[in-house]
């Protein structure tokens, strides 16, 4: 099973700042990685798939990069609605699909 | 518009059974990979099971032999039969569509809470 480790666990930033979230895989997942956003009381929402492709309707301030074992989700300029928990997920070698433990992005 | 509506959650005793349903609209369940993903209270996401468009099914080790995923094509509905429930199965269960049929989840239901407790 591929283990995904996200860092940091919590990121405190202000609106307008740039956010950089990391996800590291225990073995190569090629580019088969997605990012999801989850707000309190809501289901997750797909942001990025195949490491760098934005899902339908996702604003351009969200971007993904990386391949192999190291991946990054960048939010170029934080909006108030971006403060949430973010999860990475791999589909390289599944089943099982696996998720990272999440990064909480909070308002500073 | 794609919609997924789960039902069937509730309180069940350890060792008991429960069947979750997910009524889909706006697309055909049998045309996509469909999964169940769960989230224990205050915890992260855990993939539980998938049924491929061709009908093959797979499970997380934590539920293998206890849970069964299925679908009813004419009702356009996905199911999760959960037997021998344990306290650690307590979670919100999400029905999810894999619109890409490769392992990414583009639509999620609102979730249904399953609580296993005596």
mmCIF file of C-alpha atoms in Angstrom:
data_model
loop_
_atom_site.group_PDB
_atom_site.id
_atom_site.type_symbol
_atom_site.label_atom_id
_atom_site.label_comp_id
_atom_site.label_asym_id
_atom_site.label_seq_id
_atom_site.Cartn_x
_atom_site.Cartn_y
_atom_site.Cartn_z
ATOM 1 C CA UNK A 1 0.000 0.000 0.000
ATOM 2 C CA UNK A 2 1.290 3.449 -0.939
ATOM 3 C CA UNK A 3 1.442 5.849 2.003
ATOM 4 C CA UNK A 4 0.984 9.572 1.391
ATOM 5 C CA UNK A 5 2.423 12.014 3.922
ATOM 6 C CA UNK A 6 1.233 15.613 3.855
ATOM 7 C CA UNK A 7 3.013 18.594 5.334
ATOM 8 C CA UNK A 8 2.587 20.736 7.218
ATOM 9 C CA UNK A 9 -0.284 19.416 9.320
ATOM 10 C CA UNK A 10 -1.525 22.976 9.803
ATOM 11 C CA UNK A 11 -0.681 26.081 7.806
ATOM 12 C CA UNK A 12 -1.593 29.514 9.118
ATOM 13 C CA UNK A 13 -1.732 32.277 6.527
ATOM 14 C CA UNK A 14 -3.597 35.473 5.764
ATOM 15 C CA UNK A 15 -5.890 36.233 2.815
ATOM 16 C CA UNK A 16 -3.865 37.349 -0.163
ATOM 17 C CA UNK A 17 -0.831 35.259 0.784
ATOM 18 C CA UNK A 18 0.526 32.319 -1.187
ATOM 19 C CA UNK A 19 -0.044 28.812 0.173
ATOM 20 C CA UNK A 20 2.205 25.853 -0.563
ATOM 21 C CA UNK A 21 1.078 22.401 0.564
ATOM 22 C CA UNK A 22 3.162 19.255 0.147
ATOM 23 C CA UNK A 23 2.400 15.582 -0.357
ATOM 24 C CA UNK A 24 5.078 12.883 -0.389
ATOM 25 C CA UNK A 25 4.463 9.304 -1.521
ATOM 26 C CA UNK A 26 6.204 6.255 -0.057
ATOM 27 C CA UNK A 27 6.976 5.099 -3.605
ATOM 28 C CA UNK A 28 6.586 6.605 -7.028
ATOM 29 C CA UNK A 29 3.025 7.305 -8.153
ATOM 30 C CA UNK A 30 4.134 8.823 -11.467
ATOM 31 C CA UNK A 31 1.698 11.718 -12.000
ATOM 32 C CA UNK A 32 -1.321 9.841 -10.663
ATOM 33 C CA UNK A 33 -2.129 12.191 -7.820
ATOM 34 C CA UNK A 34 -5.164 14.301 -6.987
ATOM 35 C CA UNK A 35 -5.934 17.070 -4.513
ATOM 36 C CA UNK A 36 -9.248 17.628 -2.727
ATOM 37 C CA UNK A 37 -10.595 20.474 -0.604
ATOM 38 C CA UNK A 38 -12.966 19.839 2.279
ATOM 39 C CA UNK A 39 -14.814 22.511 4.226
ATOM 40 C CA UNK A 40 -16.480 21.805 7.592
ATOM 41 C CA UNK A 41 -19.686 19.841 7.235
ATOM 42 C CA UNK A 42 -19.206 19.363 3.503
ATOM 43 C CA UNK A 43 -18.067 16.589 1.232
ATOM 44 C CA UNK A 44 -14.632 16.901 -0.363
ATOM 45 C CA UNK A 45 -14.284 18.605 -3.745
ATOM 46 C CA UNK A 46 -11.849 17.553 -6.457
ATOM 47 C CA UNK A 47 -9.394 20.356 -7.258
ATOM 48 C CA UNK A 48 -6.522 18.803 -9.206
ATOM 49 C CA UNK A 49 -6.034 15.441 -10.932
ATOM 50 C CA UNK A 50 -3.026 13.847 -12.581
ATOM 51 C CA UNK A 51 -0.849 16.158 -10.469
ATOM 52 C CA UNK A 52 -1.424 19.335 -12.449
ATOM 53 C CA UNK A 53 -4.807 19.333 -14.192
ATOM 54 C CA UNK A 54 -7.506 21.516 -12.692
ATOM 55 C CA UNK A 55 -10.906 19.899 -12.375
ATOM 56 C CA UNK A 56 -13.945 21.530 -13.940
ATOM 57 C CA UNK A 57 -14.814 24.874 -12.402
ATOM 58 C CA UNK A 58 -11.693 25.176 -10.239
ATOM 59 C CA UNK A 59 -10.222 28.706 -10.168
ATOM 60 C CA UNK A 60 -6.853 29.344 -11.764
ATOM 61 C CA UNK A 61 -5.316 30.349 -8.413
ATOM 62 C CA UNK A 62 -5.116 26.621 -7.628
ATOM 63 C CA UNK A 63 -2.229 24.806 -9.271
ATOM 64 C CA UNK A 64 -0.532 21.476 -8.785
ATOM 65 C CA UNK A 65 2.933 20.242 -9.619
ATOM 66 C CA UNK A 66 5.255 17.323 -9.090
ATOM 67 C CA UNK A 67 5.798 13.748 -10.167
ATOM 68 C CA UNK A 68 7.225 10.571 -8.737
ATOM 69 C CA UNK A 69 7.124 10.975 -4.970
ATOM 70 C CA UNK A 70 6.934 14.729 -4.321
ATOM 71 C CA UNK A 71 3.937 16.905 -5.078
ATOM 72 C CA UNK A 72 2.823 20.441 -4.325
ATOM 73 C CA UNK A 73 -0.514 22.227 -4.280
ATOM 74 C CA UNK A 74 -0.146 25.987 -4.594
ATOM 75 C CA UNK A 75 -2.818 28.586 -3.994
ATOM 76 C CA UNK A 76 -1.412 31.759 -5.496
ATOM 77 C CA UNK A 77 -3.409 34.315 -3.499
ATOM 78 C CA UNK A 78 -5.654 33.072 -0.729
ATOM 79 C CA UNK A 79 -9.316 33.982 -0.765
ATOM 80 C CA UNK A 80 -11.418 33.737 2.443
ATOM 81 C CA UNK A 81 -13.225 30.678 1.054
ATOM 82 C CA UNK A 82 -9.948 28.767 0.590
ATOM 83 C CA UNK A 83 -9.445 28.100 4.288
ATOM 84 C CA UNK A 84 -10.243 24.410 4.607
ATOM 85 C CA UNK A 85 -8.616 20.989 4.863
ATOM 86 C CA UNK A 86 -6.763 19.672 1.815
ATOM 87 C CA UNK A 87 -6.116 16.018 1.007
ATOM 88 C CA UNK A 88 -3.931 14.375 -1.588
ATOM 89 C CA UNK A 89 -4.871 10.974 -3.064
ATOM 90 C CA UNK A 90 -3.038 8.521 -5.314
ATOM 91 C CA UNK A 91 -4.374 6.162 -7.948
ATOM 92 C CA UNK A 92 -1.084 4.767 -9.172
ATOM 93 C CA UNK A 93 -1.321 1.326 -7.693
ATOM 94 C CA UNK A 94 -4.852 0.529 -6.696
ATOM 95 C CA UNK A 95 -6.757 -0.910 -5.135
ATOM 96 C CA UNK A 96 -6.339 0.327 -2.552
ATOM 97 C CA UNK A 97 -6.660 4.004 -3.286
ATOM 98 C CA UNK A 98 -5.011 5.976 -0.526
ATOM 99 C CA UNK A 99 -5.313 9.488 0.849
ATOM 100 C CA UNK A 100 -2.916 11.645 2.784
ATOM 101 C CA UNK A 101 -3.810 12.604 6.337
ATOM 102 C CA UNK A 102 -4.685 16.179 5.346
ATOM 103 C CA UNK A 103 -3.356 19.704 5.787
ATOM 104 C CA UNK A 104 -5.508 22.224 7.605
ATOM 105 C CA UNK A 105 -5.209 25.706 6.116
ATOM 106 C CA UNK A 106 -6.300 28.214 8.711
ATOM 107 C CA UNK A 107 -6.594 31.979 8.860
ATOM 108 C CA UNK A 108 -3.723 33.652 10.650
ATOM 109 C CA UNK B 1 -26.961 17.770 -13.114
ATOM 110 C CA UNK B 2 -25.127 14.961 -11.344
ATOM 111 C CA UNK B 3 -26.488 14.151 -7.903
ATOM 112 C CA UNK B 4 -25.720 11.432 -5.390
ATOM 113 C CA UNK B 5 -28.037 10.948 -2.420
ATOM 114 C CA UNK B 6 -27.074 8.465 0.288
ATOM 115 C CA UNK B 7 -29.443 6.893 2.783
ATOM 116 C CA UNK B 8 -29.499 4.033 5.247
ATOM 117 C CA UNK B 9 -27.114 5.227 7.916
ATOM 118 C CA UNK B 10 -27.911 5.089 11.599
ATOM 119 C CA UNK B 11 -27.050 3.552 14.943
ATOM 120 C CA UNK B 12 -26.263 -0.173 14.994
ATOM 121 C CA UNK B 13 -24.836 -2.480 17.639
ATOM 122 C CA UNK B 14 -21.448 -4.135 17.219
ATOM 123 C CA UNK B 15 -21.845 -7.267 15.129
ATOM 124 C CA UNK B 16 -24.910 -5.876 13.400
ATOM 125 C CA UNK B 17 -25.639 -5.122 9.762
ATOM 126 C CA UNK B 18 -26.667 -2.119 7.739
ATOM 127 C CA UNK B 19 -27.236 -1.451 4.048
ATOM 128 C CA UNK B 20 -26.411 1.930 2.584
ATOM 129 C CA UNK B 21 -28.015 3.142 -0.617
ATOM 130 C CA UNK B 22 -26.923 5.855 -3.023
ATOM 131 C CA UNK B 23 -29.464 7.093 -5.549
ATOM 132 C CA UNK B 24 -27.786 8.648 -8.547
ATOM 133 C CA UNK B 25 -29.185 11.066 -11.091
ATOM 134 C CA UNK B 26 -27.782 12.937 -14.042
ATOM 135 C CA UNK B 27 -25.618 10.022 -15.185
ATOM 136 C CA UNK B 28 -25.662 6.230 -15.393
ATOM 137 C CA UNK B 29 -24.121 4.412 -12.435
ATOM 138 C CA UNK B 30 -23.160 1.401 -14.538
ATOM 139 C CA UNK B 31 -21.124 3.584 -16.897
ATOM 140 C CA UNK B 32 -18.706 4.776 -14.224
ATOM 141 C CA UNK B 33 -16.503 3.370 -11.505
ATOM 142 C CA UNK B 34 -18.351 4.010 -8.255
ATOM 143 C CA UNK B 35 -16.790 3.948 -4.808
ATOM 144 C CA UNK B 36 -17.585 4.361 -1.146
ATOM 145 C CA UNK B 37 -15.246 6.545 0.905
ATOM 146 C CA UNK B 38 -15.611 6.979 4.665
ATOM 147 C CA UNK B 39 -14.478 9.507 7.221
ATOM 148 C CA UNK B 40 -14.402 8.731 10.914
ATOM 149 C CA UNK B 41 -15.361 11.664 13.169
ATOM 150 C CA UNK B 42 -12.606 14.260 13.117
ATOM 151 C CA UNK B 43 -10.379 12.061 10.952
ATOM 152 C CA UNK B 44 -9.226 11.840 7.357
ATOM 153 C CA UNK B 45 -10.612 10.072 4.310
ATOM 154 C CA UNK B 46 -10.468 6.308 3.797
ATOM 155 C CA UNK B 47 -11.377 4.545 0.571
ATOM 156 C CA UNK B 48 -13.646 1.558 1.294
ATOM 157 C CA UNK B 49 -14.705 -0.136 -1.934
ATOM 158 C CA UNK B 50 -15.123 0.241 -5.697
ATOM 159 C CA UNK B 51 -17.297 -1.337 -8.354
ATOM 160 C CA UNK B 52 -16.003 -0.959 -11.870
ATOM 161 C CA UNK B 53 -18.252 -0.285 -14.824
ATOM 162 C CA UNK B 54 -17.606 -3.861 -15.885
ATOM 163 C CA UNK B 55 -18.795 -5.135 -12.515
ATOM 164 C CA UNK B 56 -15.531 -6.099 -10.807
ATOM 165 C CA UNK B 57 -15.373 -5.171 -7.133
ATOM 166 C CA UNK B 58 -12.531 -4.433 -4.730
ATOM 167 C CA UNK B 59 -12.297 -3.653 -1.031
ATOM 168 C CA UNK B 60 -10.006 -2.118 1.523
ATOM 169 C CA UNK B 61 -8.402 -4.759 3.732
ATOM 170 C CA UNK B 62 -10.197 -3.260 6.733
ATOM 171 C CA UNK B 63 -13.618 -4.252 5.349
ATOM 172 C CA UNK B 64 -12.825 -7.237 3.130
ATOM 173 C CA UNK B 65 -15.110 -10.158 3.863
ATOM 174 C CA UNK B 66 -17.576 -7.988 5.792
ATOM 175 C CA UNK B 67 -18.765 -5.369 3.266
ATOM 176 C CA UNK B 68 -20.260 -5.919 -0.182
ATOM 177 C CA UNK B 69 -20.642 -3.263 -2.865
ATOM 178 C CA UNK B 70 -23.281 -3.670 -5.552
ATOM 179 C CA UNK B 71 -25.478 -1.699 -7.900
ATOM 180 C CA UNK B 72 -28.963 -1.944 -9.340
ATOM 181 C CA UNK B 73 -28.763 -0.726 -12.897
ATOM 182 C CA UNK B 74 -32.447 -0.133 -13.531
ATOM 183 C CA UNK B 75 -32.750 1.841 -10.271
ATOM 184 C CA UNK B 76 -29.460 3.647 -10.976
ATOM 185 C CA UNK B 77 -28.505 3.005 -7.369
ATOM 186 C CA UNK B 78 -25.317 1.955 -5.591
ATOM 187 C CA UNK B 79 -25.330 -0.089 -2.386
ATOM 188 C CA UNK B 80 -22.992 -1.026 0.418
ATOM 189 C CA UNK B 81 -24.007 -4.009 2.521
ATOM 190 C CA UNK B 82 -22.127 -3.851 5.819
ATOM 191 C CA UNK B 83 -22.046 -6.922 8.067
ATOM 192 C CA UNK B 84 -20.228 -7.757 11.299
ATOM 193 C CA UNK B 85 -19.928 -4.058 12.078
ATOM 194 C CA UNK B 86 -17.303 -2.862 14.516
ATOM 195 C CA UNK B 87 -16.866 0.335 16.501
ATOM 196 C CA UNK B 88 -14.071 1.346 14.140
ATOM 197 C CA UNK B 89 -16.542 1.351 11.242
ATOM 198 C CA UNK B 90 -18.191 4.429 12.750
ATOM 199 C CA UNK B 91 -17.916 7.138 10.101
ATOM 200 C CA UNK B 92 -19.657 9.269 7.543
ATOM 201 C CA UNK B 93 -19.921 7.174 4.387
ATOM 202 C CA UNK B 94 -19.737 9.006 1.077
ATOM 203 C CA UNK B 95 -20.912 7.654 -2.241
ATOM 204 C CA UNK B 96 -18.544 8.924 -4.924
ATOM 205 C CA UNK B 97 -18.415 8.898 -8.705
ATOM 206 C CA UNK B 98 -15.210 8.381 -10.632
ATOM 207 C CA UNK B 99 -16.077 10.374 -13.729
ATOM 208 C CA UNK B 100 -12.700 9.624 -15.268
ATOM 209 C CA UNK B 101 -12.906 5.847 -14.607
ATOM 210 C CA UNK B 102 -9.309 5.855 -13.435
ATOM 211 C CA UNK B 103 -9.471 6.492 -9.698
ATOM 212 C CA UNK B 104 -10.375 10.127 -9.146
ATOM 213 C CA UNK B 105 -13.624 11.248 -7.534
ATOM 214 C CA UNK B 106 -15.388 14.119 -9.273
ATOM 215 C CA UNK B 107 -18.786 13.944 -7.544
ATOM 216 C CA UNK B 108 -19.559 13.173 -3.913
ATOM 217 C CA UNK B 109 -22.799 12.620 -2.074
ATOM 218 C CA UNK B 110 -23.567 14.504 1.138
ATOM 219 C CA UNK B 111 -22.678 11.472 3.230
ATOM 220 C CA UNK B 112 -24.580 9.284 5.672
ATOM 221 C CA UNK B 113 -23.455 8.701 9.247
ATOM 222 C CA UNK B 114 -23.035 5.167 10.525
ATOM 223 C CA UNK B 115 -22.540 4.790 14.265
ATOM 224 C CA UNK B 116 -21.594 1.402 15.688
ATOM 225 C CA UNK B 117 -22.142 1.375 19.423
ATOM 226 C CA UNK B 118 -23.863 -0.597 22.142
#
